[in-house]
Coordinates of C-alpha atoms and ligand atoms in Angstrom, one line a residue:
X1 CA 151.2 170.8 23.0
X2 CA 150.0 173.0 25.9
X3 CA 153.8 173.2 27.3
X4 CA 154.1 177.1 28.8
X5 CA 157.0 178.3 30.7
X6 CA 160.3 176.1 32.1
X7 CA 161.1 175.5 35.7
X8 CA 164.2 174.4 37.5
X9 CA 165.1 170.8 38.4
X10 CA 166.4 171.6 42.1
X11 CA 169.6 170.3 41.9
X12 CA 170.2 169.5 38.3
X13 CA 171.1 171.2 35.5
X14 CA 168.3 171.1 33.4
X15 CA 164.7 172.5 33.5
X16 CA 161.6 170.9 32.9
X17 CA 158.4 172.8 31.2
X18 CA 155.2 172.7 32.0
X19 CA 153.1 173.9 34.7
X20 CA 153.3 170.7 37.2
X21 CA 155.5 172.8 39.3
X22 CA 152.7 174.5 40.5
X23 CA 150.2 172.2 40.6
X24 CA 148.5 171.1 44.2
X25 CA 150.7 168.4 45.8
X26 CA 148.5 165.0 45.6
X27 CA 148.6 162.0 47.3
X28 CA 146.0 159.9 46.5
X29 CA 147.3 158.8 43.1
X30 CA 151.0 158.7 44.7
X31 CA 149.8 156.0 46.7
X32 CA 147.9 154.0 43.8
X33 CA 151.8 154.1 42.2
X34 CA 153.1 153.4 45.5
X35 CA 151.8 150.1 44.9
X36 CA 152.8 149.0 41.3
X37 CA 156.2 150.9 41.3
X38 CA 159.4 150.2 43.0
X39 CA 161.4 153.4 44.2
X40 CA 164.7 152.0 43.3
X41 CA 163.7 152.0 39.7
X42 CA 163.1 155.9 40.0
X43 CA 166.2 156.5 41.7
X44 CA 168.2 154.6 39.0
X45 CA 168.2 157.7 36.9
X46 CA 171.2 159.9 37.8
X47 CA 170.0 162.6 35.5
X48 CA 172.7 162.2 32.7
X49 CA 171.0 163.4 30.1
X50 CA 172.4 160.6 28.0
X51 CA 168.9 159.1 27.1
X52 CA 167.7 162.6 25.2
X53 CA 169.2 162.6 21.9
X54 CA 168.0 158.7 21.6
X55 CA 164.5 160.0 22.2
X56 CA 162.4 161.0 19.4
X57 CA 159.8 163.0 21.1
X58 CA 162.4 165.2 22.6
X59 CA 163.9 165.7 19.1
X60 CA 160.6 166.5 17.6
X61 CA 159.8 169.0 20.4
X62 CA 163.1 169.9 22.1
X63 CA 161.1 170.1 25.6
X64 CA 162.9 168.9 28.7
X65 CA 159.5 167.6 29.6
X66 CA 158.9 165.4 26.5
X67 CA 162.3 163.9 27.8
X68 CA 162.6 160.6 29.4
X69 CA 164.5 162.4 31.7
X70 CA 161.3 165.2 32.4
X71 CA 159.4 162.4 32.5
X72 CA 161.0 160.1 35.6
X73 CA 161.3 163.7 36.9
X74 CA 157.7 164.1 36.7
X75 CA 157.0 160.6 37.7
X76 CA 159.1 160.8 40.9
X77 CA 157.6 164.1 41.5
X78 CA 154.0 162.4 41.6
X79 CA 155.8 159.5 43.5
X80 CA 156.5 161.6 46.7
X81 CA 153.2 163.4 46.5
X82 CA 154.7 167.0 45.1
X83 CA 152.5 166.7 42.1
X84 CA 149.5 165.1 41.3
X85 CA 148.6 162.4 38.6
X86 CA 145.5 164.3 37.8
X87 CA 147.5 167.2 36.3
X88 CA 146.9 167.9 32.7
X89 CA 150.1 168.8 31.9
X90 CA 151.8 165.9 33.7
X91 CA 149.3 163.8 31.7
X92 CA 149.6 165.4 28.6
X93 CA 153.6 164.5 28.9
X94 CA 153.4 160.8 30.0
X95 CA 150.5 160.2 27.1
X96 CA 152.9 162.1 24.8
X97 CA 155.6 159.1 25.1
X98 CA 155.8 156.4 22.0
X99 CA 156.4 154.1 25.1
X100 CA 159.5 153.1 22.2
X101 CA 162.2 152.6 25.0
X102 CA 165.1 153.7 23.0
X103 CA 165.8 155.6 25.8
X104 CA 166.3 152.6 27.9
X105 CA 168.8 151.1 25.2
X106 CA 170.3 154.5 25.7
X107 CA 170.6 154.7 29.4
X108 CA 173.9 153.4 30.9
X109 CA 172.5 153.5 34.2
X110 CA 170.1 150.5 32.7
X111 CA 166.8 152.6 34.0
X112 CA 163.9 150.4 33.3
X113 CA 161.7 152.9 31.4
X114 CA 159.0 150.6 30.0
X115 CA 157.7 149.6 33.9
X116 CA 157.7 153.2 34.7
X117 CA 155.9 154.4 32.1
X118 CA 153.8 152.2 32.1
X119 CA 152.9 152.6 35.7
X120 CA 152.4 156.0 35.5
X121 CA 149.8 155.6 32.7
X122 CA 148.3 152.9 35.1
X123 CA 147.3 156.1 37.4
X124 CA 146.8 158.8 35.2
X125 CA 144.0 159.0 33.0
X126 CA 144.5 160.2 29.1
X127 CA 143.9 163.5 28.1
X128 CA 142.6 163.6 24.3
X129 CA 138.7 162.4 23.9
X130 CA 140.7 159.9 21.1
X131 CA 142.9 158.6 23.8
X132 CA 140.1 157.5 25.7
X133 CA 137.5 156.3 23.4
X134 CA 140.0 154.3 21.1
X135 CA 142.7 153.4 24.4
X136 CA 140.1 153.1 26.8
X137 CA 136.9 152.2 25.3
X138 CA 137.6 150.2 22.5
X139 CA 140.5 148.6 24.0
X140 CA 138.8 147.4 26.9
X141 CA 136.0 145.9 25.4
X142 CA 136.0 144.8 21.5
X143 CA 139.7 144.2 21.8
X144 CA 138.7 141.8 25.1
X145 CA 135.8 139.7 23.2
X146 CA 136.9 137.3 20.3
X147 CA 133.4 137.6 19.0
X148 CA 133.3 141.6 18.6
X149 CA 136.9 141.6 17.2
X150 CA 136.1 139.2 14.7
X151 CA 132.9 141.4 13.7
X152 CA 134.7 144.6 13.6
X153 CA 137.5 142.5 11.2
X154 CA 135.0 141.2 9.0
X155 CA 133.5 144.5 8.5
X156 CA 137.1 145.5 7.7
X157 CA 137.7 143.1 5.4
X158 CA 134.0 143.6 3.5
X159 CA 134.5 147.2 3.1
X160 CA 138.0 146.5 1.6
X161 CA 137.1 143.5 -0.6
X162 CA 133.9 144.2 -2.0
X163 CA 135.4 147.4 -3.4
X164 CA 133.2 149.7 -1.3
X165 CA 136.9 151.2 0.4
X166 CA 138.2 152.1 -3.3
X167 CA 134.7 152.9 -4.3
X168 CA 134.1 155.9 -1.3
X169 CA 138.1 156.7 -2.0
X170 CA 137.8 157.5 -5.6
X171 CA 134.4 159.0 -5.3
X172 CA 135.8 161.3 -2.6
X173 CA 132.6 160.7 -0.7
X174 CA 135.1 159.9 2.2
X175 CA 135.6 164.1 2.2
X176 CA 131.6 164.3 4.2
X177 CA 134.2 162.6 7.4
X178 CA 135.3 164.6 10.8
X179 CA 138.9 165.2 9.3
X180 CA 140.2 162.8 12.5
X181 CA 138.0 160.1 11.4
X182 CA 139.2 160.8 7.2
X183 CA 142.8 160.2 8.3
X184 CA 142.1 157.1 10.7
X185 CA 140.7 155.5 7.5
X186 CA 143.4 156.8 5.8
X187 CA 145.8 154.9 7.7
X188 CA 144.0 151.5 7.6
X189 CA 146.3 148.8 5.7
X190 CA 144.8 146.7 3.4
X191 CA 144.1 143.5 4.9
X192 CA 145.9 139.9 4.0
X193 CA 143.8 136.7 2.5
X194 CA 140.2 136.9 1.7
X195 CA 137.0 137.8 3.4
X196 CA 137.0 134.8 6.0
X197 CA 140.0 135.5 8.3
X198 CA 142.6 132.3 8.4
X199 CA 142.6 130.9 11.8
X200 CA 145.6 128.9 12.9
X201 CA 144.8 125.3 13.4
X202 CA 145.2 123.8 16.6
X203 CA 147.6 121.9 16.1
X204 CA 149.8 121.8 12.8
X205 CA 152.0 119.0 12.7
X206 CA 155.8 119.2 11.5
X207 CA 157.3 118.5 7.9
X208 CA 159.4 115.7 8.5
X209 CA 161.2 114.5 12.1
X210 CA 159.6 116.3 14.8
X211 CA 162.5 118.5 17.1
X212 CA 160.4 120.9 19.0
X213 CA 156.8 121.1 20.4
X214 CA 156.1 125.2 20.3
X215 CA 153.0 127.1 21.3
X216 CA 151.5 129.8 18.7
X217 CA 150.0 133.6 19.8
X218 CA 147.7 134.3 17.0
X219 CA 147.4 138.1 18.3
X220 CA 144.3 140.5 17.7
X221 CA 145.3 142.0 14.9
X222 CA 147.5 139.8 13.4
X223 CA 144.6 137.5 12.1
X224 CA 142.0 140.3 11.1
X225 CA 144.7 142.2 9.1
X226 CA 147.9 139.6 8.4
X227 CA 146.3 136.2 8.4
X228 CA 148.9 135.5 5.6
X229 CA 151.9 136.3 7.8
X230 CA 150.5 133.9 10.7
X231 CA 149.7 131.0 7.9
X232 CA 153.5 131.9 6.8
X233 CA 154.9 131.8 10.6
X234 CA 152.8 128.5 11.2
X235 CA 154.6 127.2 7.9
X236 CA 158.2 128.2 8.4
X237 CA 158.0 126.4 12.2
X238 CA 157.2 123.6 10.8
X239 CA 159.4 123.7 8.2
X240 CA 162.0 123.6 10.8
X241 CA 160.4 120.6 12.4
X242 CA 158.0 122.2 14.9
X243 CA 154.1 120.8 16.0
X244 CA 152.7 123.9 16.2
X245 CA 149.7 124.5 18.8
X246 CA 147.1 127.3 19.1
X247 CA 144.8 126.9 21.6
X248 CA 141.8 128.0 20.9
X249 CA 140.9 130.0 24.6
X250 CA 144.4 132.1 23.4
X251 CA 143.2 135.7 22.9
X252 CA 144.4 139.4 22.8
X253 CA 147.9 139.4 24.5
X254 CA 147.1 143.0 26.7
X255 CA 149.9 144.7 25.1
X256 CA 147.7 147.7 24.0
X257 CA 145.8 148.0 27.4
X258 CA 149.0 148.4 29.3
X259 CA 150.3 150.8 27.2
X260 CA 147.4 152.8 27.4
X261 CA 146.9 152.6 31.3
X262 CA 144.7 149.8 31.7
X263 CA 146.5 147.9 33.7
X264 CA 143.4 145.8 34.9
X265 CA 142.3 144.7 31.7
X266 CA 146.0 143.6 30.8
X267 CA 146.2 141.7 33.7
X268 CA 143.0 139.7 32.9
X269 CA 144.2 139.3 29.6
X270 CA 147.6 137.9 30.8
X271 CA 145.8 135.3 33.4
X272 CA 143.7 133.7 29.9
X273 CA 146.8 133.4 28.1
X274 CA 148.5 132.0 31.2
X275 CA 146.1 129.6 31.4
X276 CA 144.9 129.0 27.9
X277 CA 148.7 127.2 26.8
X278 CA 149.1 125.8 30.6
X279 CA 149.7 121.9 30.6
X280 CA 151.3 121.5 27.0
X281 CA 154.8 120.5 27.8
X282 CA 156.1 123.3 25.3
X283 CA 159.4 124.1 24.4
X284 CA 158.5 127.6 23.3
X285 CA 155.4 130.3 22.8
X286 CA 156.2 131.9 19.7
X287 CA 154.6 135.4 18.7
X288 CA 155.5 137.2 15.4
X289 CA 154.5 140.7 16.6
X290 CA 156.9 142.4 18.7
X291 CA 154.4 144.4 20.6
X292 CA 152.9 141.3 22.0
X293 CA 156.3 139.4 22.1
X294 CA 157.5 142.4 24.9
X295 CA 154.1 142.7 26.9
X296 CA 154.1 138.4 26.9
X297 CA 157.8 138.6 28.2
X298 CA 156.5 140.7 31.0
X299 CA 153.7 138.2 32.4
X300 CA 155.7 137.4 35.4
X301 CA 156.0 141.2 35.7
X302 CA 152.8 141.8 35.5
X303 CA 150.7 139.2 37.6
X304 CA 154.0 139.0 40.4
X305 CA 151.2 140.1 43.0
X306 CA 148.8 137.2 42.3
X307 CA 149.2 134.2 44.3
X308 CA 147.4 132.1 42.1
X309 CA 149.0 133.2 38.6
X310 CA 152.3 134.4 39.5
X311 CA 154.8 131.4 39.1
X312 CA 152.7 130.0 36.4
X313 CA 153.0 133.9 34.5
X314 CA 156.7 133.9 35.3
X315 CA 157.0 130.6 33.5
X316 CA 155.1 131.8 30.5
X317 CA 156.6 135.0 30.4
X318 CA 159.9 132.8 29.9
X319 CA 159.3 130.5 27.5
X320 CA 158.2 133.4 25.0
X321 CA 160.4 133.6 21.9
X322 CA 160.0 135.9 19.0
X323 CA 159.5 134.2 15.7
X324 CA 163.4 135.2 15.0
X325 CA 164.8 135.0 18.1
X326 CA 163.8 131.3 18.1
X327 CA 164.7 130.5 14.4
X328 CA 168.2 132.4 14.8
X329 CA 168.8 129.9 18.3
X330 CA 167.9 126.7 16.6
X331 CA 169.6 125.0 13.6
X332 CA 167.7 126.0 10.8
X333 CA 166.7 124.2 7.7
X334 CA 168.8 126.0 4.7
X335 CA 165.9 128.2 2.7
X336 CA 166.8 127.4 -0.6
X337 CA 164.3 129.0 -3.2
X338 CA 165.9 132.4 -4.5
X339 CA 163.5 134.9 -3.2
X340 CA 165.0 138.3 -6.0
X341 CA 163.9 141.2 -3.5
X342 CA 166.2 144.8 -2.5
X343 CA 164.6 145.2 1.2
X344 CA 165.8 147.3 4.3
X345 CA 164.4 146.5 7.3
X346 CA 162.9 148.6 9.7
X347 CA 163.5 147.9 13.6
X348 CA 160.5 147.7 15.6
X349 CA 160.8 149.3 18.6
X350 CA 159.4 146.3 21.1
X351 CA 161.7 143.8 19.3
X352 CA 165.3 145.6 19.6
X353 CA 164.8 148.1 22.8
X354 CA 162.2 146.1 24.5
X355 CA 163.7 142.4 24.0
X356 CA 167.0 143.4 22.8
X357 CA 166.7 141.3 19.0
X358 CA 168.8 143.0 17.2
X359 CA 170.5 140.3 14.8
X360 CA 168.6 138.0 14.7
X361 CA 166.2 139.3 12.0
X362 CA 169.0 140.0 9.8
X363 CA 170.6 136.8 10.7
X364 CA 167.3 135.4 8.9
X365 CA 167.1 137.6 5.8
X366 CA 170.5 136.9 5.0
X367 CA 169.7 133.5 4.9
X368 CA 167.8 133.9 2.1
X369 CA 169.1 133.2 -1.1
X370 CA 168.9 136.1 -4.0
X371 CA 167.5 138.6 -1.3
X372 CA 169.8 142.0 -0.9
X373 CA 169.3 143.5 2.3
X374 CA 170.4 147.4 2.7
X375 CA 170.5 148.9 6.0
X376 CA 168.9 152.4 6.3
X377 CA 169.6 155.1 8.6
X378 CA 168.6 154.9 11.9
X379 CA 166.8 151.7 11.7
X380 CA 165.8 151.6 15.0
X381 CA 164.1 155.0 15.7
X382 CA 160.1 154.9 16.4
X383 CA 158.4 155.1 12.7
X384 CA 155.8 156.9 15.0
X385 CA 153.3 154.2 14.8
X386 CA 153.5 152.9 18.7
X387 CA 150.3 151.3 19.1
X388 CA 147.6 154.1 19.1
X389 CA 149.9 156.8 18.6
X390 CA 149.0 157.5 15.3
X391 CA 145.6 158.0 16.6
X392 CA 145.8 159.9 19.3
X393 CA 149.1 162.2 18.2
X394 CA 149.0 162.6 14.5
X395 CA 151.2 165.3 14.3
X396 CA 153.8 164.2 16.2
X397 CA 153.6 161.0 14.5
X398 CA 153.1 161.7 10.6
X399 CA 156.7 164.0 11.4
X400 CA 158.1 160.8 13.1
X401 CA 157.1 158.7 9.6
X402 CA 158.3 161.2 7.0
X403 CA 161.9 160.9 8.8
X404 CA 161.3 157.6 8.3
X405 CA 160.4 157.5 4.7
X406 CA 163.7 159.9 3.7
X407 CA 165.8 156.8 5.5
X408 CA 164.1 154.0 3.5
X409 CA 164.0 155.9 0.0
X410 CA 167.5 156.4 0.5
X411 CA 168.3 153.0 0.5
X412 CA 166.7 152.3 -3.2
X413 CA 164.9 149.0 -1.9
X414 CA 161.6 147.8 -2.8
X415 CA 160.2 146.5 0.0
X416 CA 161.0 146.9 3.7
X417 CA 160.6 144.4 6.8
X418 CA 159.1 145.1 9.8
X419 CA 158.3 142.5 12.4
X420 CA 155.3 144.1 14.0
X421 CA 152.1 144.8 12.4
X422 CA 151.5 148.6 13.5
X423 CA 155.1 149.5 12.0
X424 CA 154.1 147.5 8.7
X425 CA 150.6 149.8 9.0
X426 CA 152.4 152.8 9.5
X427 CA 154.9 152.1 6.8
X428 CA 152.4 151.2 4.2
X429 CA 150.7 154.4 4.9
X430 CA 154.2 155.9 4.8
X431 CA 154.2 155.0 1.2
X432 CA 151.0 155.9 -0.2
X433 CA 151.3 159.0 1.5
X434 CA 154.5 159.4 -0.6
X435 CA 152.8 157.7 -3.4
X436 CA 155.8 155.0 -4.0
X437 CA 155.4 151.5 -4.6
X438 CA 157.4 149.9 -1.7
X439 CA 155.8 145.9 -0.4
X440 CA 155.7 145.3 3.3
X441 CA 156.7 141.9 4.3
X442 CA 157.3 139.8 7.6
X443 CA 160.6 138.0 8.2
X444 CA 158.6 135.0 8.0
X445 CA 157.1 136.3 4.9
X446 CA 160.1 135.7 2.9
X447 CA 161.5 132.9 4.8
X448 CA 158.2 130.8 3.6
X449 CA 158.8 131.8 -0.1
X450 CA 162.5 130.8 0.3
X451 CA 161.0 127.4 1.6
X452 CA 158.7 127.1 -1.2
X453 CA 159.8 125.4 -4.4
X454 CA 159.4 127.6 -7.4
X455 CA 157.9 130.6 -6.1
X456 CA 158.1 133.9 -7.2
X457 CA 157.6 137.3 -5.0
X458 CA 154.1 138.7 -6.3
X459 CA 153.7 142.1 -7.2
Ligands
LIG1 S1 167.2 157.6 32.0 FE1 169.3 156.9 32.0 S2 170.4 158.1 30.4 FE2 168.4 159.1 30.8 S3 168.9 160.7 32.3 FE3 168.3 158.9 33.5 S4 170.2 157.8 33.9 FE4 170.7 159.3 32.3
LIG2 S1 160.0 155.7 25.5 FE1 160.7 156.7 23.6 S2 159.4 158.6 23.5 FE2 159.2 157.8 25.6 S3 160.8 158.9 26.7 FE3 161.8 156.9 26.0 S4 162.7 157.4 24.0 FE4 161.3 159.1 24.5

């Protein structure tokens, strides 16, 4: 972290680092936020100090400036023109954020965190060559088209199942890799189902008496790398006497874009979606990644400018339901199959600080018959995953998942839950890296065993 010498809030307390004190005062990117963020939100933060020992880059690096605090600071700083966005260290400290919001559970002033973030990022550019190939690059353009995503998930899925991954592993051929690129493959999780990737039909009808029509977000990554888990949700909903429906003109949700700082390209994305489950008198849009399930709930947020889309976004944005948030509302159909497992369950950040589902989860698991669930310390602290974080700050991030691992070790349970795919990544490589045996599952993941006659968990 290039953080040098502190400087003083005037009229607080506490001192920020960095050198944005005395960069140039700029006003060109103060008017680009002018136009995305709302003062008030700024001003909500009265500087208590009450956020900083929720945040986990603060406790990693103990810099005011790494603070959510530092960072409104910094923000509000660019906001009034006293700084400018282009600053490399008032870059390198927004970029540095997981973007986890437990400060915003934290804050009992109820700052909105997530939209100023997020609007910062939307005028400062990244920093690290990784942040802007993989964030910017890649983001914006295989992560946009359905065709290239399902190429580069196929490749995936050949190098893992044809043995070529285990082969280049073993061999230790993998060593001739830029050590950046050695741990990126490192990290990849091995991927669900075979080498065709399971596609949600469009429509799936319910088992027995129907009681709610509910739309389906495949995801990106969900279907490359957890085909399983979406066959499982699709399963479980209608279980519980849902027609499921996945339109086919669905596609990436945006969530990675916007936290990245490409707000255009979420905003595209948003309008497909919009209109891609428009007209099909649903009851809910259900999403099983939490990621997604925040950036979705944000729609309306997020196209509020756009005469044509902004009703029809706000509408979306609130008929979004998590997979547990709806399950844990409605009267569900009694799993009955003993599913034997010891699990703890992991909190993703975007389900209980950016949606505030909490309970409902655990609500789930405990409905499960034979399954033990243990609770692990600080369940809902970042596992350091958060999107590309991993990528683009390893260090910071591999600290962030060893604190993780102690927790869940502690616990003696085999397997943990986590309800978004880059925390079950993360995890996974969590354990290898430890070299334990733990399985990663889905809420929904056990919930479709329980409602499967005579099934066993496989090992
Ligand atoms: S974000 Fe909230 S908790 Fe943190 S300093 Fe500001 S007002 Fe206090
Ligand atoms: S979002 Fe997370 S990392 Fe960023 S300031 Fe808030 S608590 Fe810290």
């Amino acid at each position: 972290m290039a953080v040098s010498k502190g400087f003083r809030v005037p009229g607080s307390a506490f001192r920020v680092f960095g050198r944005a004190a005395n960069a140039e005062p700029g006003t060109r990117n103060a008017e680009r936020l002018h136009d995305i963020l709302d003062k008030k939100l700024l001003k909500e933060c009265v500087h208590c100090g009450l956020c900083l020992d929720y945040c986990p880059t603060y406790r990693v690096l103990g810099h005011e400036a790494d603070s959510p605090r530092g960072r409104i600071y910094q923000i509000r700083q660019v906001y009034e023109g006293k700084i400018s966005a282009d600053d490399p260290d008032f870059r390198e400290h927004i970029y540095c954020c997981l973007d986890c919001r437990a400060c915003q559970t934290a804050c009992p002033s109820g700052v909105q965190y997530g939209a100023i973030i997020e609007a910062a990022r939307a005028i400062a550019e990244p920093i690290s060559p990784s942040e802007k190939t993989v964030g910017r690059a890649i983001l914006g353009t295989v992560f946009i088209r359905k065709p290239l995503l399902d190429a580069a998930g196929l490749g995936l899925r050949l190098y893992q199942r044809t043995g070529l991954q285990g082969f280049l592993r073993k061999s230790g051929a993998l060593r001739v890799l830029p050590p950046r690129l050695r741990e990126m493959e490192a990290m990849l999780a091995p991927a669900q189902g075979g080498i065709r990737r399971w596609a949600a039909p469009q429509v799936s009808p319910a088992r027995g008496p129907v009681r709610y029509r509910v739309g389906f977000i495949e995801g990106c990554i969900m279907p490359q790398l957890f085909g399983d888990t979406n066959a499982a949700t699709v399963r479980v909903l209608a279980a519980n006497g849902c027609v499921v429906f996945s339109p086919p003109k669905q596609g990436c949700c945006g969530a990675l874009q916007m936290h990245t700082g490409d707000r255009q390209t979420a905003r595209d994305l948003a309008r497909r979606n919009v209109d891609a489950f428009d007209g099909l008198g649903l009851d809910a849009i259900i999403i099983n990644a939490a990621g997604c399930g925040s950036t979705l709930k944000e729609y309306g947020h997020l196209l509020h400018d756009d005469p044509t889309y902004a009703e029809r976004a706000a509408e979306f944005a609130s008929n979004v339901k998590d997979v547990s948030e709806f399950l844990a509302a409605i009267d569900l159909v009694p799993p009955t199959t003993p599913v034997p497992v010891k699990v703890t369950y992991q909190d993703a950040c975007h389900l209980v600080h950016g949606q505030g589902i909490r309970n409902q989860p655990r609500q789930l698991l405990r409905a499960i018959p034979g399954l033990e669930l243990v609770e692990m310390k600080e369940s809902d602290v970042c596992c350091g995953s958060a999107g590309i974080y991993n990528l683009t700050h390893p260090a910071i991030s591999v600290e962030l998942l060893e604190q993780k691992m102690d927790h869940v070790l502690a616990t003696g349970a085999t397997g943990i839950v986590a309800p978004n795919p880059g925390c079950t990544m993360q995890l996974a490589y969590g354990a290898r890296r430890r070299g334990v045996d733990l399985q990663l599952f889905h809420v929904v993941d056990l919930l479709d065993m329980a409602y499967r006659s005579g099934f066993r968990v496989p090992r």
